[in-house]
Tab-separated table of C-alpha atoms and ligand atoms in Angstrom:
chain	number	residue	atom	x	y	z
A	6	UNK	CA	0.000	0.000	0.000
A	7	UNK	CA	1.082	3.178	-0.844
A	8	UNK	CA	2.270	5.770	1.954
A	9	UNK	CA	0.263	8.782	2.971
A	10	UNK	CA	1.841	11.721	1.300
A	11	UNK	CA	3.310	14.083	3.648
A	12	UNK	CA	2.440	18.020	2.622
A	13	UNK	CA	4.080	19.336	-0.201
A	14	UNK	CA	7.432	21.727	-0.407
A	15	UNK	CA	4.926	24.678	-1.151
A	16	UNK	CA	2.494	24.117	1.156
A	17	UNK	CA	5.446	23.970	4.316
A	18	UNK	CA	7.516	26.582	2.460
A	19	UNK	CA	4.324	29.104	2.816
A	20	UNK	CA	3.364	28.089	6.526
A	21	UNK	CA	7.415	28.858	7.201
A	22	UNK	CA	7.566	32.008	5.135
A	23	UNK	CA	4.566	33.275	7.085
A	24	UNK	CA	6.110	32.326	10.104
A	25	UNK	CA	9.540	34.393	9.212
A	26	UNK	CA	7.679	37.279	8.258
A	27	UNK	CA	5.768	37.884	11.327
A	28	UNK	CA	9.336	38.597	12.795
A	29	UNK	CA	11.331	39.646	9.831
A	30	UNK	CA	10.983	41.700	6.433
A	31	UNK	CA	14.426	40.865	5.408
A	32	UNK	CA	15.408	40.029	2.012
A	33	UNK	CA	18.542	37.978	2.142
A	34	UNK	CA	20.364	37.311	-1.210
A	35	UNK	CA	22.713	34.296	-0.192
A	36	UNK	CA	22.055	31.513	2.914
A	37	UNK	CA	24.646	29.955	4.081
A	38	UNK	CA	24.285	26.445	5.820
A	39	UNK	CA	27.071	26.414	8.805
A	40	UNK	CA	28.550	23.139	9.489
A	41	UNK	CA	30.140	21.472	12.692
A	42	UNK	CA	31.623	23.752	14.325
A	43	UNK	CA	31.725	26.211	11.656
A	44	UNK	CA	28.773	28.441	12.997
A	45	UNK	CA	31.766	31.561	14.001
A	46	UNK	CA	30.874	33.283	11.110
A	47	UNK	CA	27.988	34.114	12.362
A	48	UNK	CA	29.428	36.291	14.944
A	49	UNK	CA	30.520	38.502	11.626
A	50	UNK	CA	27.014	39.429	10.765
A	51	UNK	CA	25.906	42.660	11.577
A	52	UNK	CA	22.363	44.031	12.359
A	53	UNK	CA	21.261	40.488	12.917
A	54	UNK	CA	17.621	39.463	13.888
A	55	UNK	CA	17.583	35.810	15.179
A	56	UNK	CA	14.516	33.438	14.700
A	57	UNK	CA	14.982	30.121	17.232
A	58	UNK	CA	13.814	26.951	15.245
A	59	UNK	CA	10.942	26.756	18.170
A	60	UNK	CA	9.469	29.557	16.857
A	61	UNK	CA	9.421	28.014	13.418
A	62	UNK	CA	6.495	25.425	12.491
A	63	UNK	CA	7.395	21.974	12.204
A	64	UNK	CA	11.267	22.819	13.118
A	65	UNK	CA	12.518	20.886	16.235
A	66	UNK	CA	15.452	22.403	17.830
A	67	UNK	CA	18.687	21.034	16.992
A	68	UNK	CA	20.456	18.348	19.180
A	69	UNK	CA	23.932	17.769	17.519
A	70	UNK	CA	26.570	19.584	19.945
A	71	UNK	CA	28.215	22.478	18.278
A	72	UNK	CA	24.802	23.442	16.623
A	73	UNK	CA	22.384	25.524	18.287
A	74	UNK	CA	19.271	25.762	16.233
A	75	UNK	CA	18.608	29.443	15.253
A	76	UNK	CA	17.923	31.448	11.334
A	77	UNK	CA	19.745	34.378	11.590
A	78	UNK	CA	19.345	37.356	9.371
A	79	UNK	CA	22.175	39.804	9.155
A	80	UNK	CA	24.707	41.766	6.546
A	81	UNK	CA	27.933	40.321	5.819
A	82	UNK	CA	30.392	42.189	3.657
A	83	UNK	CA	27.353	44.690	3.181
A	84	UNK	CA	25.277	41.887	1.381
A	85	UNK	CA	22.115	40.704	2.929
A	86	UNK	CA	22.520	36.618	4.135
A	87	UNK	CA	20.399	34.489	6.393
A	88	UNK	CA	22.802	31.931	7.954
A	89	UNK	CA	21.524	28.003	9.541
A	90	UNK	CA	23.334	27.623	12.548
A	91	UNK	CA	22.438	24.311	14.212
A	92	UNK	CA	21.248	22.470	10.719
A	93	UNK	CA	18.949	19.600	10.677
A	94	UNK	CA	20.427	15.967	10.063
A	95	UNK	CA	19.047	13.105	9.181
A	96	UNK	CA	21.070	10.463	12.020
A	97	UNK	CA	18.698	13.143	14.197
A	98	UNK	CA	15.414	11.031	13.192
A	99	UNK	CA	14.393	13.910	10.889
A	100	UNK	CA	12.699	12.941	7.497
A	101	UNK	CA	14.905	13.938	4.386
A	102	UNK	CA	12.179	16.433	3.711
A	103	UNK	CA	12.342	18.375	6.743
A	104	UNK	CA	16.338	17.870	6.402
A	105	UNK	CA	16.256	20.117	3.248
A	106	UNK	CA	13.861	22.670	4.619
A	107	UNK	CA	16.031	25.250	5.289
A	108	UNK	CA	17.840	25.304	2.254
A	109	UNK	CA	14.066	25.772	0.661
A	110	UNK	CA	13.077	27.988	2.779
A	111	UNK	CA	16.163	30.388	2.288
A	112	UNK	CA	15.192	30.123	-1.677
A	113	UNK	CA	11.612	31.500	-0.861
A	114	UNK	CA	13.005	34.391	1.585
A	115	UNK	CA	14.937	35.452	-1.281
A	116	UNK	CA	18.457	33.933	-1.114
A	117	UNK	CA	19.479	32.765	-5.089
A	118	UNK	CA	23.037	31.672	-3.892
A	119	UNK	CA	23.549	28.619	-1.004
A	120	UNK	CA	26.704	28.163	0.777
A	121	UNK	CA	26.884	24.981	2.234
A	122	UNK	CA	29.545	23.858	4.544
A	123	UNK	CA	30.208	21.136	6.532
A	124	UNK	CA	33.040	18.626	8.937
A	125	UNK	CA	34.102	15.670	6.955
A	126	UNK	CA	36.692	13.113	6.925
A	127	UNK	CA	39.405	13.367	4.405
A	128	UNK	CA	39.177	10.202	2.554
A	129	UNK	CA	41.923	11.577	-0.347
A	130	UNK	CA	45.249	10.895	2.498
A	131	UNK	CA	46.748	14.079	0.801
A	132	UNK	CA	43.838	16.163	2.776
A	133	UNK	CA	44.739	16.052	6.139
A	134	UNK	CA	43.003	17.506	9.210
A	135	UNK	CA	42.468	21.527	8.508
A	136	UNK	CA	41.996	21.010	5.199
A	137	UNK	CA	39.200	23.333	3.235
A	138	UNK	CA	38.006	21.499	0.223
A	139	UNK	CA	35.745	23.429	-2.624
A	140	UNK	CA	33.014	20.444	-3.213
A	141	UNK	CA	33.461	19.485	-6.830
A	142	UNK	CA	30.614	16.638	-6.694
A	143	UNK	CA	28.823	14.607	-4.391
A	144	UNK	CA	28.458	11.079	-3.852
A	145	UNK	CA	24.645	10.756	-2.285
A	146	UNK	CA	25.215	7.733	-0.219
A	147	UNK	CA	22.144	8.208	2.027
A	148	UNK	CA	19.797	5.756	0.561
A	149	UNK	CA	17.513	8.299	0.361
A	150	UNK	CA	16.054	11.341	-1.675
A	151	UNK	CA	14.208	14.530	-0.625
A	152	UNK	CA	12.201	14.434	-3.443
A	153	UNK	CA	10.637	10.737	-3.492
A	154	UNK	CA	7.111	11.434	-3.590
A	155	UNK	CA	4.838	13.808	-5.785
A	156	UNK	CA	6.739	16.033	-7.526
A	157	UNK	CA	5.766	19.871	-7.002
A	158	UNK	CA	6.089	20.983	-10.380
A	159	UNK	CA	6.182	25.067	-9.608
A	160	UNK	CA	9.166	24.309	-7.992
A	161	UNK	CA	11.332	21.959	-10.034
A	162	UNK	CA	11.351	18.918	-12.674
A	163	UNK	CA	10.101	15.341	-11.805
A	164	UNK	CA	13.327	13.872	-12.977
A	165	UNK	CA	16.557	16.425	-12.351
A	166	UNK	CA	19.435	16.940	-13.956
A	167	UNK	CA	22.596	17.042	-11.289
A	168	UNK	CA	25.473	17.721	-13.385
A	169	UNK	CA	26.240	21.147	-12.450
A	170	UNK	CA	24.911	20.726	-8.957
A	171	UNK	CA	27.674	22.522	-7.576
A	172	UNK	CA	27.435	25.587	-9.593
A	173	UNK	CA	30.937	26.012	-11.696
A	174	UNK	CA	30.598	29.871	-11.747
A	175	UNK	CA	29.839	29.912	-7.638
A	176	UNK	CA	33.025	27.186	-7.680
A	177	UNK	CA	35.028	30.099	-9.685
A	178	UNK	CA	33.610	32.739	-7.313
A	179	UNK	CA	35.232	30.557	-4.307
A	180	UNK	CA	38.260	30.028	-6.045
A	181	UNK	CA	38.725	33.540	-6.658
A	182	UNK	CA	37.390	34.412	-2.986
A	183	UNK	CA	40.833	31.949	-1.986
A	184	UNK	CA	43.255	33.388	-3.728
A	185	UNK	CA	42.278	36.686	-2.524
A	186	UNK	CA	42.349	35.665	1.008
A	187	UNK	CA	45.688	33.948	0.673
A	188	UNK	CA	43.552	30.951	1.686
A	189	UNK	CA	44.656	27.117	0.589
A	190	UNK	CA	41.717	25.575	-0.702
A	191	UNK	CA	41.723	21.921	-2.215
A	192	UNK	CA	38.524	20.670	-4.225
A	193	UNK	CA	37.069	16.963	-4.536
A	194	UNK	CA	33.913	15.245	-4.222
A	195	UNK	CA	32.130	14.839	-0.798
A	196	UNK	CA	30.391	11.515	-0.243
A	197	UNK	CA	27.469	11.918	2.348
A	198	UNK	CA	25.737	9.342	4.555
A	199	UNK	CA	23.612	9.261	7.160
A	200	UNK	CA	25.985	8.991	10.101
A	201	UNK	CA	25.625	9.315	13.162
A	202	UNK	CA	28.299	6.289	13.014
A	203	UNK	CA	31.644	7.310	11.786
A	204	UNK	CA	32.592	5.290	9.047
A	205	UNK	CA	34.149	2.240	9.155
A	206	UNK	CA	37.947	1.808	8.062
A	207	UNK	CA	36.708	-1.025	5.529
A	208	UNK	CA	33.774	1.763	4.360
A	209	UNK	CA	36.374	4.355	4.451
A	210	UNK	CA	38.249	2.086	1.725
A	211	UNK	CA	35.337	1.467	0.103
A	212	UNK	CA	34.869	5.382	-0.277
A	213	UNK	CA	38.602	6.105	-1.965
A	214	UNK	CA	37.545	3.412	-4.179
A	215	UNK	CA	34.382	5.561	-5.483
A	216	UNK	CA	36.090	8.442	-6.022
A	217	UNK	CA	35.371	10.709	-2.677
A	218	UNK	CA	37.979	12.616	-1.006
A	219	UNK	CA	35.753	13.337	1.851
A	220	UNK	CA	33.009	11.662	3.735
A	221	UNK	CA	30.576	13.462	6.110
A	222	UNK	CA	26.821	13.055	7.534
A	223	UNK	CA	25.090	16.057	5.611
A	224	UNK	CA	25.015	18.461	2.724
A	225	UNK	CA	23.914	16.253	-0.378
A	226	UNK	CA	20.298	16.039	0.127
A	227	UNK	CA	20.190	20.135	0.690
A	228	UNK	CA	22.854	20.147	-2.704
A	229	UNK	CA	19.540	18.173	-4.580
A	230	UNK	CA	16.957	19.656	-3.496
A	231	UNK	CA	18.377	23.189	-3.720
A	232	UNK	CA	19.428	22.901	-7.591
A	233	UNK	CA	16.018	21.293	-7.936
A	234	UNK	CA	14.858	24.640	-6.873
A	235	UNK	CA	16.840	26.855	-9.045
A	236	UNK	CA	19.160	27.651	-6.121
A	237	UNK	CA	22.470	27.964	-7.072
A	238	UNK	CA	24.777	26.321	-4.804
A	239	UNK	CA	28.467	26.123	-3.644
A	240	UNK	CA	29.933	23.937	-1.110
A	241	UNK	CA	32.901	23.646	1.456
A	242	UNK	CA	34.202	20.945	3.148
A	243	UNK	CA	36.139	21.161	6.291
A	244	UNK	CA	38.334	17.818	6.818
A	245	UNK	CA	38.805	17.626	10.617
A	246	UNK	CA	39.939	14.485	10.745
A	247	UNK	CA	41.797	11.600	8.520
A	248	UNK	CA	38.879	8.845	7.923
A	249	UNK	CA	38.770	6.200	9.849
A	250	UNK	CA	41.659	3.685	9.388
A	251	UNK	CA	43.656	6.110	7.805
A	252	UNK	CA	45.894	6.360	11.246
A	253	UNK	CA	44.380	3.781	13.153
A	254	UNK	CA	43.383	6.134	15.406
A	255	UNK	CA	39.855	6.579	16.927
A	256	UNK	CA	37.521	9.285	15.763
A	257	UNK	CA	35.926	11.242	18.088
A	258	UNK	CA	33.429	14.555	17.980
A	259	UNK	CA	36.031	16.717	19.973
A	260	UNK	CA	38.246	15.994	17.620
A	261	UNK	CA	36.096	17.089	14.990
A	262	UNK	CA	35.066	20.515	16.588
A	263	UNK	CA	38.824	21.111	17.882
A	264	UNK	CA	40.186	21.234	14.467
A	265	UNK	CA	36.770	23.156	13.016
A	266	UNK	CA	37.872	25.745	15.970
A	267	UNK	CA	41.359	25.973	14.351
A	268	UNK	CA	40.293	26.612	10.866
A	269	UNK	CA	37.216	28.682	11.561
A	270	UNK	CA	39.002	31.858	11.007
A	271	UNK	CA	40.437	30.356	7.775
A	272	UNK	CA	37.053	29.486	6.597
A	273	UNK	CA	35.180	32.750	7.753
A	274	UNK	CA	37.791	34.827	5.632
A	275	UNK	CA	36.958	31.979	2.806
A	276	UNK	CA	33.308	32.753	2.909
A	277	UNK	CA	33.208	36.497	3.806
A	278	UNK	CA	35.444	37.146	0.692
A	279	UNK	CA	33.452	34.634	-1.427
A	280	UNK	CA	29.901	37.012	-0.748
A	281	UNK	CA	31.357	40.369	-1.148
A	282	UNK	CA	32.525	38.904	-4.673
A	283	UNK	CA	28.758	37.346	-5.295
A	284	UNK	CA	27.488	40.713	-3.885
A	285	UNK	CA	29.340	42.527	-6.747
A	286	UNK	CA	28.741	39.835	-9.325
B	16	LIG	N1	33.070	10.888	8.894
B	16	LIG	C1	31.815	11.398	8.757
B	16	LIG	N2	31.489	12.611	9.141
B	16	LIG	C2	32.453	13.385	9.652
B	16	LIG	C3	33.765	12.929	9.829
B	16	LIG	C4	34.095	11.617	9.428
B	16	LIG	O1	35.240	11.134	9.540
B	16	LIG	N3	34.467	13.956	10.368
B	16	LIG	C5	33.601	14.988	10.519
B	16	LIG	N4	32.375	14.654	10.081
């Protein structure tokens, strides 16, 4: 028997927008999604207006440690951005569909560029720990897809294209945005899965084999849905850790936010750079 069909994209996407504009008229021309340990930048927005995920419908708050749960609207580099700090996983229990909410929802505020960032494992043993990696491509390793189900056909095709996912003029953009900084920035393809395991050192393997160079629990399904949508996006990988096996070693979540600590300033001057050069594109 067939499942009952949860609401559609457009139907959450105007209950949320209504939601967000009880509190805030702000028109935000990029989001940015901040990853483990990543959520510093935030601290660089100016004028901000912060909207808890409690006060959002359907949004529970986040749990992972290092993210707190809060849309917050504020100027960076003089641009208008609405940053996720404290995104929505799926090794939380949440559906894939309310794991790619924000992203969608940042598309109806406004936002036409999405910066997505994230921890992963460096599965490519030439990036080592503090390693920023421009995603190149994606590996979606999740078993699942946000858009399984009927397809809302305002928003995007039934059967998407994902060849330019990661948008090559926003990949240009970052490039550019490194250079200027004086920032070392690698690029590869990111394989996500669900987590909240780390990977084994067998799976880890497994992963060089198909062509990733880093492995993490998030970012693909948002990457999907979001070029579904007509967002463009661009993604970052922090590696803050070898994969498993690669040392022997033992992986651990401290680990993981120690060395996002250590190259959140990198990464901040990364992305700040990277939206004043979308903000005059
Ligand atoms: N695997 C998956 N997710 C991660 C890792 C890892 O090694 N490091 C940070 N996020």
């Amino acid at each position: 028997m067939r499942q009952m069909q949860p609401p559609s994209f457009s139907s959450r996407l105007d209950e949320l927008e209504r939601a967000v504009r009880q509190r805030t008229d702000r028109v935000p021309r990029i989001g940015i999604v901040l990853g483990s340990g990543l959520g510093g930048l935030a601290d660089d927005l100016t004028d901000v207006t912060a909207i808890p995920f409690s006060d959002l419908p359907g949004w529970p708050p986040a749990t992972a440690p290092g993210h707190s749960g809060q849309l917050l609207f504020g100027d960076l580099e003089g641009v208008p951005a609405v940053c996720l700090k404290g995104r929505l996983h799926l090794y939380e229990g949440n559906s894939e569909r309310l794991v790619v909410e924000p992203a969608l929802l940042m598309g109806r505020l406004g936002a036409r560029v999405l910066v997505l960032s994230n921890a992963a494992g460096g599965v490519n043993p030439s990036y080592p720990a503090g390693t920023l990696m421009l995603i190149r491509d994606h590996l979606n390793l999740t078993g699942r897809s946000p858009l399984m189900g009927p397809n809302d056909d305002a928003m995007g095709d039934r059967f998407p294209d994902l060849v330019n996912t990661y948008s090559p003029r926003l990949r240009d953009l970052m490039r550019r945005a490194a250079d200027d900084v004086n920032v070392s920035l690698e690029q590869g393809v990111y394989a996500g899965l669900t987590g909240p395991t780390y990977e084994t050192p067998a799976e880890v393997r497994m992963l060089a084999t198909l062509g990733a160079d880093a492995v993490g629990m998030s970012t693909v399904l948002e990457a999907i849905v979001a070029h579904w949508a007509g967002i463009e996006v661009v993604g970052v990988s922090l590696v803050t850790n070898p994969g498993a096996g690669i040392t022997g070693d033992p992986l651990s979540h401290e680990e993981v936010l120690e060395a996002a600590a250590e190259a959140g300033p990198r990464f901040t001057a990364l992305v700040r750079r990277f939206v004043a050069l979308v903000g005059s594109s």
